[in-house]
Amino acid sequence: MKKTMLSKTMMGRTAVKALLATALLAGGIVGQVGPASATAAKPTAAPIMRDNLSKYGLVKDVELPVTVEAGGLSYTLEKIMIYDFNSKDAINLRKTYKYGEESGLISKPTYFVWTKITVKNNSKKVVDNTTDDFWRLKFKTFTTLEPVTNWSRIEKTNDKMALNKLLLKPGEQLTTYQAYMYDGTTFDYFVIRLFFNGQFSEKYVVKEL
């Protein structure tokens, strides 16, 4: 009787050890799987939409952002969106910043153009856009793409929301948004031209055909 009870006890202990060994083995496997799953490739983030040029038949030769430099002034076009002048997006932007229905040179705009830019003054001169327009964007020869003033923030200098007055001392920079009106009906190319400190530079985002 004692031998039988002893045998059962030993069998019970053996079963417990076997169970513990199985649990440890399973834990080791789980431990191996955990890190592998943690290092699995994460979903790729959607690319940032920097322009809608293709909507208007413009095929880019270079991708944005695009930087042009002249005379110590650096202009980077971070983003550009072209909207039909009476589209929902254009109307919302015009209402938000109180842009009018026309600009100084354009009485019947066809498109409203919204850009995000970064301007850096690496020269020894002050950059003051009240005296001149240092950069110009062109879609077509002899057709105007004109920057416009928003009257809701007219008194602000170096406004990060919507550019009016720019005043950068040597070494300063500004990232902001700038609006344009365009009265053309076609788009032949897209070029950024920069004039500063007696120097000129240009870069075609979309080359002429």
PDB file of C-alpha atoms in Angstrom:
ATOM      1  CA  MET A   1       0.000   0.000   0.000  1.00  0.00           C
ATOM      2  CA  LYS A   2       2.831   2.344   0.900  1.00  0.00           C
ATOM      3  CA  LYS A   3       4.660   1.427  -2.314  1.00  0.00           C
ATOM      4  CA  THR A   4       1.531   2.202  -4.331  1.00  0.00           C
ATOM      5  CA  MET A   5       1.064   5.610  -2.665  1.00  0.00           C
ATOM      6  CA  LEU A   6       4.764   6.397  -3.190  1.00  0.00           C
ATOM      7  CA  SER A   7       4.542   5.473  -6.839  1.00  0.00           C
ATOM      8  CA  LYS A   8       1.499   7.724  -7.290  1.00  0.00           C
ATOM      9  CA  THR A   9       3.326  10.564  -5.545  1.00  0.00           C
ATOM     10  CA  MET A  10       6.355  10.142  -7.768  1.00  0.00           C
ATOM     11  CA  MET A  11       4.146   9.975 -10.850  1.00  0.00           C
ATOM     12  CA  GLY A  12       2.403  13.161  -9.744  1.00  0.00           C
ATOM     13  CA  ARG A  13       5.701  14.935  -9.290  1.00  0.00           C
ATOM     14  CA  THR A  14       6.871  13.738 -12.702  1.00  0.00           C
ATOM     15  CA  ALA A  15       3.668  15.042 -14.276  1.00  0.00           C
ATOM     16  CA  VAL A  16       4.144  18.416 -12.603  1.00  0.00           C
ATOM     17  CA  LYS A  17       7.753  18.606 -13.836  1.00  0.00           C
ATOM     18  CA  ALA A  18       6.636  17.700 -17.348  1.00  0.00           C
ATOM     19  CA  LEU A  19       3.949  20.373 -17.205  1.00  0.00           C
ATOM     20  CA  LEU A  20       6.446  22.964 -16.006  1.00  0.00           C
ATOM     21  CA  ALA A  21       8.896  21.989 -18.751  1.00  0.00           C
ATOM     22  CA  THR A  22       6.155  22.363 -21.356  1.00  0.00           C
ATOM     23  CA  ALA A  23       5.193  25.765 -19.975  1.00  0.00           C
ATOM     24  CA  LEU A  24       8.810  26.945 -20.008  1.00  0.00           C
ATOM     25  CA  LEU A  25       9.258  25.717 -23.560  1.00  0.00           C
ATOM     26  CA  ALA A  26       6.089  27.497 -24.655  1.00  0.00           C
ATOM     27  CA  GLY A  27       7.271  30.644 -22.921  1.00  0.00           C
ATOM     28  CA  GLY A  28      10.565  30.448 -24.783  1.00  0.00           C
ATOM     29  CA  ILE A  29       8.754  30.165 -28.090  1.00  0.00           C
ATOM     30  CA  VAL A  30       6.507  33.095 -27.237  1.00  0.00           C
ATOM     31  CA  GLY A  31       9.589  35.064 -26.247  1.00  0.00           C
ATOM     32  CA  GLN A  32      11.076  34.363 -29.660  1.00  0.00           C
ATOM     33  CA  VAL A  33       7.913  35.341 -31.504  1.00  0.00           C
ATOM     34  CA  GLY A  34       7.405  38.583 -29.560  1.00  0.00           C
ATOM     35  CA  PRO A  35      10.515  40.463 -30.733  1.00  0.00           C
ATOM     36  CA  ALA A  36      10.086  39.208 -34.288  1.00  0.00           C
ATOM     37  CA  SER A  37       6.560  40.608 -34.462  1.00  0.00           C
ATOM     38  CA  ALA A  38       7.741  43.862 -32.856  1.00  0.00           C
ATOM     39  CA  THR A  39      10.322  44.348 -35.612  1.00  0.00           C
ATOM     40  CA  ALA A  40       7.838  43.651 -38.398  1.00  0.00           C
ATOM     41  CA  ALA A  41       7.607  46.363 -41.043  1.00  0.00           C
ATOM     42  CA  LYS A  42       5.208  49.144 -40.113  1.00  0.00           C
ATOM     43  CA  PRO A  43       2.719  50.484 -42.663  1.00  0.00           C
ATOM     44  CA  THR A  44       4.311  53.118 -44.892  1.00  0.00           C
ATOM     45  CA  ALA A  45       2.988  56.625 -44.246  1.00  0.00           C
ATOM     46  CA  ALA A  46       1.120  58.240 -47.116  1.00  0.00           C
ATOM     47  CA  PRO A  47       3.311  60.677 -49.084  1.00  0.00           C
ATOM     48  CA  ILE A  48       2.793  64.393 -48.474  1.00  0.00           C
ATOM     49  CA  MET A  49       0.823  66.050 -51.265  1.00  0.00           C
ATOM     50  CA  ARG A  50       2.963  69.023 -52.265  1.00  0.00           C
ATOM     51  CA  ASP A  51       1.227  70.049 -55.492  1.00  0.00           C
ATOM     52  CA  ASN A  52      -1.622  69.400 -57.905  1.00  0.00           C
ATOM     53  CA  LEU A  53       0.243  70.446 -61.058  1.00  0.00           C
ATOM     54  CA  SER A  54      -0.693  67.280 -62.943  1.00  0.00           C
ATOM     55  CA  LYS A  55      -4.353  68.299 -62.740  1.00  0.00           C
ATOM     56  CA  TYR A  56      -3.507  71.150 -65.110  1.00  0.00           C
ATOM     57  CA  GLY A  57      -1.389  69.097 -67.503  1.00  0.00           C
ATOM     58  CA  LEU A  58       1.979  69.992 -65.954  1.00  0.00           C
ATOM     59  CA  VAL A  59       4.423  67.085 -65.682  1.00  0.00           C
ATOM     60  CA  LYS A  60       7.221  67.834 -63.209  1.00  0.00           C
ATOM     61  CA  ASP A  61      10.878  67.491 -64.102  1.00  0.00           C
ATOM     62  CA  VAL A  62      11.866  67.929 -60.451  1.00  0.00           C
ATOM     63  CA  GLU A  63       9.967  67.196 -57.259  1.00  0.00           C
ATOM     64  CA  LEU A  64       9.084  69.751 -54.610  1.00  0.00           C
ATOM     65  CA  PRO A  65      10.512  71.203 -52.434  1.00  0.00           C
ATOM     66  CA  VAL A  66      12.573  73.252 -54.927  1.00  0.00           C
ATOM     67  CA  THR A  67      15.166  75.847 -53.856  1.00  0.00           C
ATOM     68  CA  VAL A  68      16.471  78.775 -55.912  1.00  0.00           C
ATOM     69  CA  GLU A  69      19.319  81.021 -54.683  1.00  0.00           C
ATOM     70  CA  ALA A  70      20.595  84.399 -55.904  1.00  0.00           C
ATOM     71  CA  GLY A  71      22.740  87.076 -54.253  1.00  0.00           C
ATOM     72  CA  GLY A  72      22.546  85.448 -50.830  1.00  0.00           C
ATOM     73  CA  LEU A  73      18.750  85.050 -50.877  1.00  0.00           C
ATOM     74  CA  SER A  74      17.314  81.536 -50.786  1.00  0.00           C
ATOM     75  CA  TYR A  75      13.720  80.815 -51.830  1.00  0.00           C
ATOM     76  CA  THR A  76      12.252  77.343 -51.339  1.00  0.00           C
ATOM     77  CA  LEU A  77       8.873  76.392 -52.760  1.00  0.00           C
ATOM     78  CA  GLU A  78       7.541  73.793 -50.340  1.00  0.00           C
ATOM     79  CA  LYS A  79       4.058  73.428 -51.770  1.00  0.00           C
ATOM     80  CA  ILE A  80       1.847  74.828 -54.537  1.00  0.00           C
ATOM     81  CA  MET A  81      -1.862  74.233 -55.109  1.00  0.00           C
ATOM     82  CA  ILE A  82      -3.781  75.667 -58.058  1.00  0.00           C
ATOM     83  CA  TYR A  83      -7.528  76.145 -57.584  1.00  0.00           C
ATOM     84  CA  ASP A  84     -10.226  77.276 -59.971  1.00  0.00           C
ATOM     85  CA  PHE A  85     -11.011  80.773 -58.748  1.00  0.00           C
ATOM     86  CA  ASN A  86     -14.599  79.962 -57.786  1.00  0.00           C
ATOM     87  CA  SER A  87     -13.886  76.531 -56.335  1.00  0.00           C
ATOM     88  CA  LYS A  88     -14.719  75.721 -52.714  1.00  0.00           C
ATOM     89  CA  ASP A  89     -11.055  75.694 -51.655  1.00  0.00           C
ATOM     90  CA  ALA A  90     -10.306  79.039 -53.295  1.00  0.00           C
ATOM     91  CA  ILE A  91     -13.397  80.687 -51.818  1.00  0.00           C
ATOM     92  CA  ASN A  92     -12.549  79.385 -48.316  1.00  0.00           C
ATOM     93  CA  LEU A  93      -8.988  80.742 -48.508  1.00  0.00           C
ATOM     94  CA  ARG A  94     -10.171  84.107 -49.840  1.00  0.00           C
ATOM     95  CA  LYS A  95     -12.752  84.417 -47.082  1.00  0.00           C
ATOM     96  CA  THR A  96     -10.350  83.305 -44.341  1.00  0.00           C
ATOM     97  CA  TYR A  97      -7.704  85.876 -45.240  1.00  0.00           C
ATOM     98  CA  LYS A  98      -9.982  88.462 -46.846  1.00  0.00           C
ATOM     99  CA  TYR A  99      -8.431  88.325 -50.290  1.00  0.00           C
ATOM    100  CA  GLY A 100     -10.483  90.334 -52.763  1.00  0.00           C
ATOM    101  CA  GLU A 101     -11.975  89.345 -56.098  1.00  0.00           C
ATOM    102  CA  GLU A 102      -9.089  90.906 -58.031  1.00  0.00           C
ATOM    103  CA  SER A 103      -5.511  92.106 -57.650  1.00  0.00           C
ATOM    104  CA  GLY A 104      -3.721  95.238 -58.743  1.00  0.00           C
ATOM    105  CA  LEU A 105      -3.023  93.900 -62.234  1.00  0.00           C
ATOM    106  CA  ILE A 106      -5.678  91.210 -62.582  1.00  0.00           C
ATOM    107  CA  SER A 107      -9.329  92.162 -62.747  1.00  0.00           C
ATOM    108  CA  LYS A 108     -10.737  88.754 -63.751  1.00  0.00           C
ATOM    109  CA  PRO A 109      -8.625  85.954 -62.271  1.00  0.00           C
ATOM    110  CA  THR A 110      -9.089  82.437 -63.588  1.00  0.00           C
ATOM    111  CA  TYR A 111      -7.183  80.681 -60.822  1.00  0.00           C
ATOM    112  CA  PHE A 112      -6.249  81.205 -57.188  1.00  0.00           C
ATOM    113  CA  VAL A 113      -2.792  79.804 -56.358  1.00  0.00           C
ATOM    114  CA  TRP A 114      -1.724  78.962 -52.802  1.00  0.00           C
ATOM    115  CA  THR A 115       1.944  78.360 -51.960  1.00  0.00           C
ATOM    116  CA  LYS A 116       3.994  77.404 -48.926  1.00  0.00           C
ATOM    117  CA  ILE A 117       7.502  78.879 -48.972  1.00  0.00           C
ATOM    118  CA  THR A 118      10.679  79.240 -46.930  1.00  0.00           C
ATOM    119  CA  VAL A 119      12.827  82.330 -47.436  1.00  0.00           C
ATOM    120  CA  LYS A 120      16.364  82.611 -45.989  1.00  0.00           C
ATOM    121  CA  ASN A 121      18.533  85.713 -45.985  1.00  0.00           C
ATOM    122  CA  ASN A 122      22.139  84.557 -46.230  1.00  0.00           C
ATOM    123  CA  SER A 123      23.320  87.952 -47.483  1.00  0.00           C
ATOM    124  CA  LYS A 124      24.523  91.048 -45.637  1.00  0.00           C
ATOM    125  CA  LYS A 125      21.532  93.098 -46.828  1.00  0.00           C
ATOM    126  CA  VAL A 126      18.015  93.415 -45.443  1.00  0.00           C
ATOM    127  CA  VAL A 127      15.349  91.695 -47.535  1.00  0.00           C
ATOM    128  CA  ASP A 128      12.377  94.065 -47.813  1.00  0.00           C
ATOM    129  CA  ASN A 129       9.632  93.133 -50.268  1.00  0.00           C
ATOM    130  CA  THR A 130       7.950  96.539 -50.008  1.00  0.00           C
ATOM    131  CA  THR A 131      10.572  97.836 -52.429  1.00  0.00           C
ATOM    132  CA  ASP A 132      10.553  94.957 -54.917  1.00  0.00           C
ATOM    133  CA  ASP A 133       9.264  91.465 -55.683  1.00  0.00           C
ATOM    134  CA  PHE A 134      12.298  89.230 -55.406  1.00  0.00           C
ATOM    135  CA  TRP A 135      10.755  86.026 -56.731  1.00  0.00           C
ATOM    136  CA  ARG A 136       8.313  85.406 -59.549  1.00  0.00           C
ATOM    137  CA  LEU A 137       6.384  82.344 -60.621  1.00  0.00           C
ATOM    138  CA  LYS A 138       5.466  81.817 -64.257  1.00  0.00           C
ATOM    139  CA  PHE A 139       3.198  79.321 -66.007  1.00  0.00           C
ATOM    140  CA  LYS A 140       3.151  80.948 -69.419  1.00  0.00           C
ATOM    141  CA  THR A 141       4.963  83.728 -71.292  1.00  0.00           C
ATOM    142  CA  PHE A 142       3.269  87.159 -71.190  1.00  0.00           C
ATOM    143  CA  THR A 143       0.685  85.972 -68.665  1.00  0.00           C
ATOM    144  CA  THR A 144       0.613  87.352 -65.127  1.00  0.00           C
ATOM    145  CA  LEU A 145       0.842  85.331 -61.933  1.00  0.00           C
ATOM    146  CA  GLU A 146       0.570  88.057 -59.328  1.00  0.00           C
ATOM    147  CA  PRO A 147       0.969  87.909 -55.526  1.00  0.00           C
ATOM    148  CA  VAL A 148      -1.981  89.358 -53.646  1.00  0.00           C
ATOM    149  CA  THR A 149      -2.360  91.066 -50.281  1.00  0.00           C
ATOM    150  CA  ASN A 150      -4.692  89.784 -47.585  1.00  0.00           C
ATOM    151  CA  TRP A 151      -6.318  92.682 -45.782  1.00  0.00           C
ATOM    152  CA  SER A 152      -7.135  90.806 -42.585  1.00  0.00           C
ATOM    153  CA  ARG A 153      -3.438  90.696 -41.594  1.00  0.00           C
ATOM    154  CA  ILE A 154      -2.104  93.683 -43.511  1.00  0.00           C
ATOM    155  CA  GLU A 155      -0.237  95.166 -40.540  1.00  0.00           C
ATOM    156  CA  LYS A 156       1.704  91.993 -39.743  1.00  0.00           C
ATOM    157  CA  THR A 157       5.368  91.735 -40.770  1.00  0.00           C
ATOM    158  CA  ASN A 158       6.833  88.272 -41.402  1.00  0.00           C
ATOM    159  CA  ASP A 159       3.418  86.704 -40.915  1.00  0.00           C
ATOM    160  CA  LYS A 160       3.661  82.909 -40.745  1.00  0.00           C
ATOM    161  CA  MET A 161       0.028  82.471 -41.785  1.00  0.00           C
ATOM    162  CA  ALA A 162      -0.134  84.521 -45.004  1.00  0.00           C
ATOM    163  CA  LEU A 163       2.656  86.707 -46.332  1.00  0.00           C
ATOM    164  CA  ASN A 164       2.238  90.453 -46.755  1.00  0.00           C
ATOM    165  CA  LYS A 165       5.288  92.405 -45.640  1.00  0.00           C
ATOM    166  CA  LEU A 166       8.600  90.581 -45.549  1.00  0.00           C
ATOM    167  CA  LEU A 167      11.499  92.082 -43.607  1.00  0.00           C
ATOM    168  CA  LEU A 168      14.429  89.730 -42.998  1.00  0.00           C
ATOM    169  CA  LYS A 169      17.716  90.828 -41.479  1.00  0.00           C
ATOM    170  CA  PRO A 170      20.921  88.981 -42.406  1.00  0.00           C
ATOM    171  CA  GLY A 171      20.776  85.432 -41.069  1.00  0.00           C
ATOM    172  CA  GLU A 172      16.989  85.395 -40.604  1.00  0.00           C
ATOM    173  CA  GLN A 173      14.494  83.099 -42.308  1.00  0.00           C
ATOM    174  CA  LEU A 174      10.723  82.681 -42.567  1.00  0.00           C
ATOM    175  CA  THR A 175       8.386  79.838 -43.490  1.00  0.00           C
ATOM    176  CA  THR A 176       4.958  81.093 -44.521  1.00  0.00           C
ATOM    177  CA  TYR A 177       2.176  80.935 -47.124  1.00  0.00           C
ATOM    178  CA  GLN A 178       1.676  83.215 -50.109  1.00  0.00           C
ATOM    179  CA  ALA A 179      -1.288  83.638 -52.444  1.00  0.00           C
ATOM    180  CA  TYR A 180      -1.382  84.499 -56.149  1.00  0.00           C
ATOM    181  CA  MET A 181      -3.982  85.197 -58.786  1.00  0.00           C
ATOM    182  CA  TYR A 182      -3.594  83.981 -62.357  1.00  0.00           C
ATOM    183  CA  ASP A 183      -5.599  85.136 -65.335  1.00  0.00           C
ATOM    184  CA  GLY A 184      -4.292  82.628 -67.891  1.00  0.00           C
ATOM    185  CA  THR A 185      -6.299  79.761 -69.314  1.00  0.00           C
ATOM    186  CA  THR A 186      -3.410  77.415 -70.141  1.00  0.00           C
ATOM    187  CA  PHE A 187      -0.197  76.216 -68.514  1.00  0.00           C
ATOM    188  CA  ASP A 188       2.879  75.786 -70.732  1.00  0.00           C
ATOM    189  CA  TYR A 189       5.586  75.390 -68.081  1.00  0.00           C
ATOM    190  CA  PHE A 190       6.372  76.303 -64.486  1.00  0.00           C
ATOM    191  CA  VAL A 191       9.473  78.292 -63.557  1.00  0.00           C
ATOM    192  CA  ILE A 192      10.658  80.032 -60.371  1.00  0.00           C
ATOM    193  CA  ARG A 193      12.767  83.151 -60.975  1.00  0.00           C
ATOM    194  CA  LEU A 194      14.725  84.934 -58.263  1.00  0.00           C
ATOM    195  CA  PHE A 195      16.254  88.432 -58.395  1.00  0.00           C
ATOM    196  CA  PHE A 196      18.326  89.781 -55.509  1.00  0.00           C
ATOM    197  CA  ASN A 197      21.464  91.783 -54.797  1.00  0.00           C
ATOM    198  CA  GLY A 198      22.197  92.246 -58.498  1.00  0.00           C
ATOM    199  CA  GLN A 199      22.014  88.522 -59.251  1.00  0.00           C
ATOM    200  CA  PHE A 200      19.497  86.320 -61.041  1.00  0.00           C
ATOM    201  CA  SER A 201      18.696  82.617 -60.883  1.00  0.00           C
ATOM    202  CA  GLU A 202      15.866  80.412 -62.109  1.00  0.00           C
ATOM    203  CA  LYS A 203      14.744  76.823 -61.912  1.00  0.00           C
ATOM    204  CA  TYR A 204      12.158  75.057 -64.060  1.00  0.00           C
ATOM    205  CA  VAL A 205       9.879  72.720 -62.162  1.00  0.00           C
ATOM    206  CA  VAL A 206       8.148  71.929 -65.473  1.00  0.00           C
ATOM    207  CA  LYS A 207      10.272  72.585 -68.551  1.00  0.00           C
ATOM    208  CA  GLU A 208       9.012  74.334 -71.651  1.00  0.00           C
ATOM    209  CA  LEU A 209       7.859  72.019 -74.420  1.00  0.00           C
TER     210      LEU A 209
END
